[in-house]
mmCIF file of N, CA, C and O in Angstrom:
data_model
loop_
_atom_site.group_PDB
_atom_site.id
_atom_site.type_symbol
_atom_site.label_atom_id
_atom_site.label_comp_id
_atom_site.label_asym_id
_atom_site.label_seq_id
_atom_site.Cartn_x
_atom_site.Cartn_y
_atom_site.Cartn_z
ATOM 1 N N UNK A 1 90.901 73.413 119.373
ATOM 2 C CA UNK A 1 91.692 72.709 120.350
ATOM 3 C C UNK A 1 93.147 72.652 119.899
ATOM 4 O O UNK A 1 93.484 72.719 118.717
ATOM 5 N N UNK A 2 94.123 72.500 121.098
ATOM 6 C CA UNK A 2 95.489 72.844 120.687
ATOM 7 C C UNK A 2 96.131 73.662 119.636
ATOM 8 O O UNK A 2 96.959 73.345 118.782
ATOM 9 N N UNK A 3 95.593 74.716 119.879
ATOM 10 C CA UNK A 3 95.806 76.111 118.795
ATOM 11 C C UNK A 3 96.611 76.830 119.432
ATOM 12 O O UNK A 3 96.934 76.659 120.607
ATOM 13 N N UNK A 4 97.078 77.879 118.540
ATOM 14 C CA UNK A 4 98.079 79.008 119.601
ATOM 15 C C UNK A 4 98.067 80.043 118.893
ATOM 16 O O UNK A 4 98.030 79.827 117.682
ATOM 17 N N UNK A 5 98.089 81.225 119.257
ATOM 18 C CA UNK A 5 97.707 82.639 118.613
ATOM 19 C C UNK A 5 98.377 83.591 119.746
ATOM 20 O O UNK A 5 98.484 83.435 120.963
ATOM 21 N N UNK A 6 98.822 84.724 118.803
ATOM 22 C CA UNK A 6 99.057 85.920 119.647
ATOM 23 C C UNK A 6 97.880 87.024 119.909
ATOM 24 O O UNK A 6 97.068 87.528 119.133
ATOM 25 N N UNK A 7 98.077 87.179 121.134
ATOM 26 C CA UNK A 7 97.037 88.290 121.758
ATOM 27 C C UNK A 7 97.660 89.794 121.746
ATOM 28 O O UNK A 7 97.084 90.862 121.952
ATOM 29 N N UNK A 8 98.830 89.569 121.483
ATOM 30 C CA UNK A 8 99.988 90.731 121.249
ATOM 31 C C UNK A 8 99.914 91.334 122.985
ATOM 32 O O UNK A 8 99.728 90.741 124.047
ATOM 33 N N UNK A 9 100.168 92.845 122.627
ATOM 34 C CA UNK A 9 100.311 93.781 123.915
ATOM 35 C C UNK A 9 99.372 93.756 124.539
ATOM 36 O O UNK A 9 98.389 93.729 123.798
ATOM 37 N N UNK A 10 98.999 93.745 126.055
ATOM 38 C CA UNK A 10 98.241 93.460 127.195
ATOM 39 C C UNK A 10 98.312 95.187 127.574
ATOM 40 O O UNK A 10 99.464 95.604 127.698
ATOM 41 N N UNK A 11 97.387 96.046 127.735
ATOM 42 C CA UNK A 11 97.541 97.307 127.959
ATOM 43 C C UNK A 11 96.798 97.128 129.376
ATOM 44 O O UNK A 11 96.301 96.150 129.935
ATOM 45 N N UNK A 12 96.944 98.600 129.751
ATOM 46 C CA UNK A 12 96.181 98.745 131.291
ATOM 47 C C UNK A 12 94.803 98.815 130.741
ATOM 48 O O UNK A 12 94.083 98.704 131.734
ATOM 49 N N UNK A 13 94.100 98.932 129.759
ATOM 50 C CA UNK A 13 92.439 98.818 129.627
ATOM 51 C C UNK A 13 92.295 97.303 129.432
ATOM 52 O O UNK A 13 91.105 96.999 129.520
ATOM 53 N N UNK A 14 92.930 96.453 129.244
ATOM 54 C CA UNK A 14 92.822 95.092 128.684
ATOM 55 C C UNK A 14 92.677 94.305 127.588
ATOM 56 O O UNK A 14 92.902 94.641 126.425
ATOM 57 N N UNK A 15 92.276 93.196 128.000
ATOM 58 C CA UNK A 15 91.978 92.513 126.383
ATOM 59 C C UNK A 15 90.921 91.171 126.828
ATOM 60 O O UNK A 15 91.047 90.195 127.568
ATOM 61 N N UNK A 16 89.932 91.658 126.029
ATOM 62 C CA UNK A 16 89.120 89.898 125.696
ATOM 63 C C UNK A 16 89.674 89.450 124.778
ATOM 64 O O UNK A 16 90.339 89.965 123.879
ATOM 65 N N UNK A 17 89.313 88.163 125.071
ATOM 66 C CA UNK A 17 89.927 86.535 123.885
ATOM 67 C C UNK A 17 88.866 85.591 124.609
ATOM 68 O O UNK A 17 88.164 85.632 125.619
ATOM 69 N N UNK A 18 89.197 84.472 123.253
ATOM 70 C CA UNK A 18 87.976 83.431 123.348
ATOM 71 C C UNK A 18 89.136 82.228 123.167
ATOM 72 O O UNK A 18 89.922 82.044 122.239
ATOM 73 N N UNK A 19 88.973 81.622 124.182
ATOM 74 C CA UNK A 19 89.994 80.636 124.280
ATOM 75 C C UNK A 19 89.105 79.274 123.930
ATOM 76 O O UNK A 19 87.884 79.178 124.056
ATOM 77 N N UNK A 20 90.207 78.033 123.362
ATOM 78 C CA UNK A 20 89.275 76.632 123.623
ATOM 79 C C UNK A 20 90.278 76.186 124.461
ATOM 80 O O UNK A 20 91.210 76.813 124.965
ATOM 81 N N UNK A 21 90.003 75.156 124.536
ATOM 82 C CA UNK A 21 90.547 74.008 125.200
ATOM 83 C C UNK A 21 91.903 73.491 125.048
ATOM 84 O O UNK A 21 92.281 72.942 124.013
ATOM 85 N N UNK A 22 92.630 73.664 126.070
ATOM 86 C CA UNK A 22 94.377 73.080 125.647
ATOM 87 C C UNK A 22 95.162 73.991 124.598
ATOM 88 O O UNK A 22 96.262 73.805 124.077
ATOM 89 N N UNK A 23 93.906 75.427 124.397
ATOM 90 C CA UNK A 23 94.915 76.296 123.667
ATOM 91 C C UNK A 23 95.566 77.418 123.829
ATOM 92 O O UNK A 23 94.843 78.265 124.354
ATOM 93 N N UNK A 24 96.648 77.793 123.597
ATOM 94 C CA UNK A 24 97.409 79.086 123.975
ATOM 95 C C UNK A 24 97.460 79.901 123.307
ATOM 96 O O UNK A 24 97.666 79.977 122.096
ATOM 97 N N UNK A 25 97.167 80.992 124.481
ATOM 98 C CA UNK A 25 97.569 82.713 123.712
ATOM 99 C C UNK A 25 99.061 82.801 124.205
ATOM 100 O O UNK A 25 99.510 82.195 125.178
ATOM 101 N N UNK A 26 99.788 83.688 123.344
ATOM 102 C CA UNK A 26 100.634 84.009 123.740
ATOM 103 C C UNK A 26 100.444 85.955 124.010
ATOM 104 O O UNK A 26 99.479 86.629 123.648
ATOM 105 N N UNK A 27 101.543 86.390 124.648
ATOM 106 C CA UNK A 27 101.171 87.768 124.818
ATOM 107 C C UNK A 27 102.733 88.259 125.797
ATOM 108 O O UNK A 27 103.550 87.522 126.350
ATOM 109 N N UNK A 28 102.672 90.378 125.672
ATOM 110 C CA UNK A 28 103.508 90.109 126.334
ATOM 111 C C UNK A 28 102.747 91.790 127.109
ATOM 112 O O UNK A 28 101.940 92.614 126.678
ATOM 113 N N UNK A 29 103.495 91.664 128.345
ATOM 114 C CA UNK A 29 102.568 92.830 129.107
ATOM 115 C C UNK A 29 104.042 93.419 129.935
ATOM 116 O O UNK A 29 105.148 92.919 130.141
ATOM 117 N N UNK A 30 103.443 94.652 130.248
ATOM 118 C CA UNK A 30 104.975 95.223 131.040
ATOM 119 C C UNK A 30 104.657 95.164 132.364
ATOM 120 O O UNK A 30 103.543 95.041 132.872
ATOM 121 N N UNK A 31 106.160 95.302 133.093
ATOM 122 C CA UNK A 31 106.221 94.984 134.439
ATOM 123 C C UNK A 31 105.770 96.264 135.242
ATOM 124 O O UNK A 31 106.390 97.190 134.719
ATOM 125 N N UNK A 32 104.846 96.850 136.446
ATOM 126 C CA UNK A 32 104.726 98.113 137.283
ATOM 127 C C UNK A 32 105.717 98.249 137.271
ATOM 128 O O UNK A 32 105.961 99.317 136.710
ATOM 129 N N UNK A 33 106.980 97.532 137.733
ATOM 130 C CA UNK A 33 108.005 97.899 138.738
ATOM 131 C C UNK A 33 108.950 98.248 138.098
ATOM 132 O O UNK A 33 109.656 99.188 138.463
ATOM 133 N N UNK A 34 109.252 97.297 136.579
ATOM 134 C CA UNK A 34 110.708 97.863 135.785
ATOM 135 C C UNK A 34 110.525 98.173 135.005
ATOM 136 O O UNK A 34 111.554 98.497 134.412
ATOM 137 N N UNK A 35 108.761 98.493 133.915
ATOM 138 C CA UNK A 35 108.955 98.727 132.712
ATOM 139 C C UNK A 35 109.368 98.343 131.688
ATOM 140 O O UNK A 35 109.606 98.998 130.673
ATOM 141 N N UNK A 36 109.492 97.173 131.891
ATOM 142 C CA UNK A 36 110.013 96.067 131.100
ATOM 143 C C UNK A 36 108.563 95.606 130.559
ATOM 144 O O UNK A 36 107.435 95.871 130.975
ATOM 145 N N UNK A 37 109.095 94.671 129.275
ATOM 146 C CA UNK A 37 108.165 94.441 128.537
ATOM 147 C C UNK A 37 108.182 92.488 128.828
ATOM 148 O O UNK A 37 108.788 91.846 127.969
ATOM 149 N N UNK A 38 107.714 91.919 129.665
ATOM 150 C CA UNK A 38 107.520 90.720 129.831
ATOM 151 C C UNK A 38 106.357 89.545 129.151
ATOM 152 O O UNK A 38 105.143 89.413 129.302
ATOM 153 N N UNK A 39 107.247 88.897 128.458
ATOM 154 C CA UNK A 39 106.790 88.310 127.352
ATOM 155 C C UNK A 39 105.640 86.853 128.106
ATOM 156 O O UNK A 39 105.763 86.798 129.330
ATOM 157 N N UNK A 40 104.956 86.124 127.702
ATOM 158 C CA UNK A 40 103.908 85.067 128.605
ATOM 159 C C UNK A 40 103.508 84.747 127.736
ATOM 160 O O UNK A 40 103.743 85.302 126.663
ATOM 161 N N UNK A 41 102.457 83.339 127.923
ATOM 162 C CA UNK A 41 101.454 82.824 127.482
ATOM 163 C C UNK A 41 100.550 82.155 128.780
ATOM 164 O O UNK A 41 100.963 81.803 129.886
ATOM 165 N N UNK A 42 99.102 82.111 128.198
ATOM 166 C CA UNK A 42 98.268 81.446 129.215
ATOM 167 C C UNK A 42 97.978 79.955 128.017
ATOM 168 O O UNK A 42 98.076 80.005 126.791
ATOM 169 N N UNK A 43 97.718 79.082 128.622
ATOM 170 C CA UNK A 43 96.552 78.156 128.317
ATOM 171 C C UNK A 43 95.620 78.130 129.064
ATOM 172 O O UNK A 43 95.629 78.528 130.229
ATOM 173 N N UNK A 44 94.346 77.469 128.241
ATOM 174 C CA UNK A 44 93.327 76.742 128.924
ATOM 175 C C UNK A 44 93.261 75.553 129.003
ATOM 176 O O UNK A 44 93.057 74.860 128.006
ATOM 177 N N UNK A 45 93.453 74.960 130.445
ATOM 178 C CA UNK A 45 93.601 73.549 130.735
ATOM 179 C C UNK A 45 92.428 72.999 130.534
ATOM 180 O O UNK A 45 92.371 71.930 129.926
ATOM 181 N N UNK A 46 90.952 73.801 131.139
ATOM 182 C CA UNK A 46 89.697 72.805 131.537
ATOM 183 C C UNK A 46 88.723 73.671 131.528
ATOM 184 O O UNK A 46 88.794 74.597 132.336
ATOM 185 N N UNK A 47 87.904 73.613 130.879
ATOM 186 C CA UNK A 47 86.181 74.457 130.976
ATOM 187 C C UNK A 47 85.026 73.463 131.562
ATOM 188 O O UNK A 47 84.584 72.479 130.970
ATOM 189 N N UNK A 48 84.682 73.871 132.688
ATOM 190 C CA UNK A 48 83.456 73.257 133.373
ATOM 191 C C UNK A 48 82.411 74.286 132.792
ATOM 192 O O UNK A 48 82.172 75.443 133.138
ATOM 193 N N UNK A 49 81.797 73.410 131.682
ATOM 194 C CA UNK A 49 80.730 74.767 131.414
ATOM 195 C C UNK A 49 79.403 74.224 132.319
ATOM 196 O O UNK A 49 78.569 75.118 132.465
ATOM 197 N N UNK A 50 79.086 73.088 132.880
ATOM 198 C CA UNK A 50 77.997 73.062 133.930
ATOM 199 C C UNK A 50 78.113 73.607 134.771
ATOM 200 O O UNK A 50 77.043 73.936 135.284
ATOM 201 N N UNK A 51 79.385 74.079 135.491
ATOM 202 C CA UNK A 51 79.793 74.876 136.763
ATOM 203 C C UNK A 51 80.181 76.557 136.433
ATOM 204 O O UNK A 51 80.398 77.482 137.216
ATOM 205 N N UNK A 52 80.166 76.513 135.031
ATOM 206 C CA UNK A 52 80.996 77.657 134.752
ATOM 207 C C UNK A 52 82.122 78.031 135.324
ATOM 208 O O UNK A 52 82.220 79.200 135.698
ATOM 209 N N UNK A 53 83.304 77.029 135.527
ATOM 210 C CA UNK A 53 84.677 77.591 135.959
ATOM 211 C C UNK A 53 85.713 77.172 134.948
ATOM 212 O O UNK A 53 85.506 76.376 134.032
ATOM 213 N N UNK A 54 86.668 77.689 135.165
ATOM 214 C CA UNK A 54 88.201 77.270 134.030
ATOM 215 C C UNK A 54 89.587 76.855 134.729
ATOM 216 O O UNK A 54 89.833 77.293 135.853
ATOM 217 N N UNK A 55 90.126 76.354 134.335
ATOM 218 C CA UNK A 55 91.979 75.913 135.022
ATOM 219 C C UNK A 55 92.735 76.854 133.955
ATOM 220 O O UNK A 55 92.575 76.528 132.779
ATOM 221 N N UNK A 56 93.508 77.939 134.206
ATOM 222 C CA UNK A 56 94.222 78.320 133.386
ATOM 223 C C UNK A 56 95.309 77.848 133.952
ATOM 224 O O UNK A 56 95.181 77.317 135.055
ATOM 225 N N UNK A 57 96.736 77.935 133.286
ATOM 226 C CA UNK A 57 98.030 77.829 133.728
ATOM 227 C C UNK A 57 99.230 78.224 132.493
ATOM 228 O O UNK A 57 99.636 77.722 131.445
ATOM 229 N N UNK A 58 99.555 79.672 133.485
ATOM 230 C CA UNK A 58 100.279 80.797 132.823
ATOM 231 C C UNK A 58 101.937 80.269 132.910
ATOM 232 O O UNK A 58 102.486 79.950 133.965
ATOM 233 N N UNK A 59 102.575 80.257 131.585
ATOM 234 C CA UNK A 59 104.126 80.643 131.640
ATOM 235 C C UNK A 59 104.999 80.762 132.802
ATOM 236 O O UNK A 59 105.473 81.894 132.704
ATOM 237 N N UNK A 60 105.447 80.232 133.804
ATOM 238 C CA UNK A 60 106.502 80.996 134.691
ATOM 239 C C UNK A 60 105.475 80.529 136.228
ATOM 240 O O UNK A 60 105.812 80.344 137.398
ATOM 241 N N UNK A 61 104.621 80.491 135.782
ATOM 242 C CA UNK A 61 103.687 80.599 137.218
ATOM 243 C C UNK A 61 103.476 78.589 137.330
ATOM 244 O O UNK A 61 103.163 77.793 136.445
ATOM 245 N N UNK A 62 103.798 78.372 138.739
ATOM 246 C CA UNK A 62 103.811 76.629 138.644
ATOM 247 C C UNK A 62 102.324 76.167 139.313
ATOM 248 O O UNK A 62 102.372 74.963 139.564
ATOM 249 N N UNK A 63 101.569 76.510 139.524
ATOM 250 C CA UNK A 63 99.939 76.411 139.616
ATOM 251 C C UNK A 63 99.411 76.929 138.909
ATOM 252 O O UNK A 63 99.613 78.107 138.611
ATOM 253 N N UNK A 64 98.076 75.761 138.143
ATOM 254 C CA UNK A 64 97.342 75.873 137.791
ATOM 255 C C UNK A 64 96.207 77.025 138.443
ATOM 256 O O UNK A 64 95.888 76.853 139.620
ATOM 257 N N UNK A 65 95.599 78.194 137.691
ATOM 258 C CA UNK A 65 94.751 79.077 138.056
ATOM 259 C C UNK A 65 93.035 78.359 138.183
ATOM 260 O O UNK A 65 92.645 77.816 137.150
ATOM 261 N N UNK A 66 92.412 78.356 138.952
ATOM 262 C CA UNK A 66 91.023 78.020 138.878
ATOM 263 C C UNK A 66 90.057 79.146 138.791
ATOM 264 O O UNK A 66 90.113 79.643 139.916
ATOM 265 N N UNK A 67 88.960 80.024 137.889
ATOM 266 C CA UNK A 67 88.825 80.702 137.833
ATOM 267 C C UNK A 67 87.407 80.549 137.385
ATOM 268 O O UNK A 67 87.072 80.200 136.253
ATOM 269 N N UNK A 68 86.158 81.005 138.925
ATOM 270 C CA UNK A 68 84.638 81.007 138.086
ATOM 271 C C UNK A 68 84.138 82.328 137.806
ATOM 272 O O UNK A 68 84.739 83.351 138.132
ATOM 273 N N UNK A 69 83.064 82.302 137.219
ATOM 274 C CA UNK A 69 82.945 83.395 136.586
ATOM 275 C C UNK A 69 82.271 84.762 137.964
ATOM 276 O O UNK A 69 81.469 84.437 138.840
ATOM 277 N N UNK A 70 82.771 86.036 137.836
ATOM 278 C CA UNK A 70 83.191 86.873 138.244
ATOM 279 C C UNK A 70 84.665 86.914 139.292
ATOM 280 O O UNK A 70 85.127 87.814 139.993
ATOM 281 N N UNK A 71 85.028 85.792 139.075
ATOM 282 C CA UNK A 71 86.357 85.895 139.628
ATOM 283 C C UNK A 71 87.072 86.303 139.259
ATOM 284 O O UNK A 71 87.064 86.415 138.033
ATOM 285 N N UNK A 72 88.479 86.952 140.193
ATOM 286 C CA UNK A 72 89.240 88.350 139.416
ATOM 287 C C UNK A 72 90.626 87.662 140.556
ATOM 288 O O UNK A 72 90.616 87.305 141.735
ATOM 289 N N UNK A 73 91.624 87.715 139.576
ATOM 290 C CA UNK A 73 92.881 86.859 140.425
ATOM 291 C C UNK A 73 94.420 88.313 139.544
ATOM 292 O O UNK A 73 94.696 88.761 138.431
ATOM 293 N N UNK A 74 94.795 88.414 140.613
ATOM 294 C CA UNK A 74 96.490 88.979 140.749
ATOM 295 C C UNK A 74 97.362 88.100 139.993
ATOM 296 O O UNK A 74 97.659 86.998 140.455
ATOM 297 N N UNK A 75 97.871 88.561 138.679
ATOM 298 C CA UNK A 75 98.957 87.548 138.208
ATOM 299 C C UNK A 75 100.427 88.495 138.376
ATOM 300 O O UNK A 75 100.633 89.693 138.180
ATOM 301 N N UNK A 76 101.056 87.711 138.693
ATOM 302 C CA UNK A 76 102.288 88.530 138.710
ATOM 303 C C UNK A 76 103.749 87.435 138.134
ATOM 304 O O UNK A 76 104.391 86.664 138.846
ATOM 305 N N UNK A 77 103.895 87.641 137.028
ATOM 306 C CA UNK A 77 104.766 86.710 136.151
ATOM 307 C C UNK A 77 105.860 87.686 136.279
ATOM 308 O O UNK A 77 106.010 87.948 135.085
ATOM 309 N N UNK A 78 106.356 88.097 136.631
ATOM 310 C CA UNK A 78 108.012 88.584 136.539
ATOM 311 C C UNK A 78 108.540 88.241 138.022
ATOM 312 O O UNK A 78 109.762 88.205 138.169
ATOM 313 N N UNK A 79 107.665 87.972 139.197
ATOM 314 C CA UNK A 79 108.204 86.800 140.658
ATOM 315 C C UNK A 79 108.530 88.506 141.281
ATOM 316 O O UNK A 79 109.378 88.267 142.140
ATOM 317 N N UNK A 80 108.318 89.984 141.297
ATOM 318 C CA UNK A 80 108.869 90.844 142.065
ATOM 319 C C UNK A 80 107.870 91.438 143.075
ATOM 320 O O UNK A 80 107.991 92.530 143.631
ATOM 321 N N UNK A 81 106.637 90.357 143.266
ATOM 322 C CA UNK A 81 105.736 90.914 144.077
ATOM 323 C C UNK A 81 104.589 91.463 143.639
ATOM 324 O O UNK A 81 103.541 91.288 144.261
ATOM 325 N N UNK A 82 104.651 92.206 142.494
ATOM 326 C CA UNK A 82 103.842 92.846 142.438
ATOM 327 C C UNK A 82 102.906 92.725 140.910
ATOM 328 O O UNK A 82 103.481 93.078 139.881
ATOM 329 N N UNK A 83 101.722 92.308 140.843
ATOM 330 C CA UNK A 83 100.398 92.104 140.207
ATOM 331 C C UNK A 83 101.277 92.699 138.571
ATOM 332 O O UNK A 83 101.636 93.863 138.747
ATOM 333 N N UNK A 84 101.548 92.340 137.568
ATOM 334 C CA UNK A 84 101.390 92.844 136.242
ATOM 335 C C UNK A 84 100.283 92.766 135.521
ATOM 336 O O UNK A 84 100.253 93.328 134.426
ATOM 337 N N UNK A 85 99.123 92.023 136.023
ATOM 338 C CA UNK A 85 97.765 92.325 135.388
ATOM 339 C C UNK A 85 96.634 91.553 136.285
ATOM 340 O O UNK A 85 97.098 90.655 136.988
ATOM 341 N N UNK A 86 95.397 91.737 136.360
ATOM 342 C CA UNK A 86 94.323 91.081 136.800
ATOM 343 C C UNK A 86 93.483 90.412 135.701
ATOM 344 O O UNK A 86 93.132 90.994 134.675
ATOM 345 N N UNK A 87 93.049 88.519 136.154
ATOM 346 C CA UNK A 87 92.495 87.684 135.053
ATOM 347 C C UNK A 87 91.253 87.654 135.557
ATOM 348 O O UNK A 87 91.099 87.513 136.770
ATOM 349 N N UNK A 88 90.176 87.783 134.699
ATOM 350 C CA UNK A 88 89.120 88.090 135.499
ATOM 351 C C UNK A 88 88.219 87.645 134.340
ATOM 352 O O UNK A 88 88.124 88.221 133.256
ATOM 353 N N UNK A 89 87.385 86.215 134.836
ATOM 354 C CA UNK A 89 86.318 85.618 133.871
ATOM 355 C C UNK A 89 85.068 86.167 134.019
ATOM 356 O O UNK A 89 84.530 86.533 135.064
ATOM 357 N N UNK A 90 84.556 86.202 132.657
ATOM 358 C CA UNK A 90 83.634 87.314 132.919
ATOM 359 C C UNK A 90 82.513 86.378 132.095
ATOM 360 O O UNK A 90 81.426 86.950 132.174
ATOM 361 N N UNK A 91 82.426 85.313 131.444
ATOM 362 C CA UNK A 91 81.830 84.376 130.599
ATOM 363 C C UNK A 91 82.434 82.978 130.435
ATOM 364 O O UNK A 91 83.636 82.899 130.177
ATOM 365 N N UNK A 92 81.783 82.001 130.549
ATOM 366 C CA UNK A 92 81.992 80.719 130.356
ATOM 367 C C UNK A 92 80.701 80.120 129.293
ATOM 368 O O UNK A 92 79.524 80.150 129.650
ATOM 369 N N UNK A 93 81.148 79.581 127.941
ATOM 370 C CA UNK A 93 80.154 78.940 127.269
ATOM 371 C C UNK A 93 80.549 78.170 126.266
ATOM 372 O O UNK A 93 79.720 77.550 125.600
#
């Protein structure tokens, strides 16, 4: 709990991580559009492990993400429209 670690580079194949509670990855992933290398972090706000869902809430982005498992959500942290990666829970435990 309240930990923070780097996940480093976010590639187009992805990345698993095992998050707890109230803790942050940091990470940085590039933009489709400029090629830019855009720097982020996620936390984890909340694990419903009876429901299996999560609250993430990413850097730059002002809502909280709600996310159950096989859910797959568009993040787009550089504000130009367009998706720089898909968050997609694949386990809750």
């Amino acid at each position: 709990m309240n930990s923070a670690r780097d996940i480093g580079f976010i590639e187009n194949t992805g990345v698993n991580t095992l998050f707890f509670i109230h803790s942050t990855a940091t990470f940085t992933a590039p933009s489709k559009t400029t090629n830019k290398l855009i720097p982020s972090s996620v936390t984890l706000k909340y694990a419903d492990l009876y429901r299996n869902h999560i609250r993430v809430q990413f850097k730059g982005l002002s809502d909280e993400l709600t996310l159950a498992i096989g859910d797959t959500e568009n993040i787009d942290l550089d504000g130009d429209g367009t998706p720089i990666f898909r968050q997609r829970l694949s386990m809750c435990t």
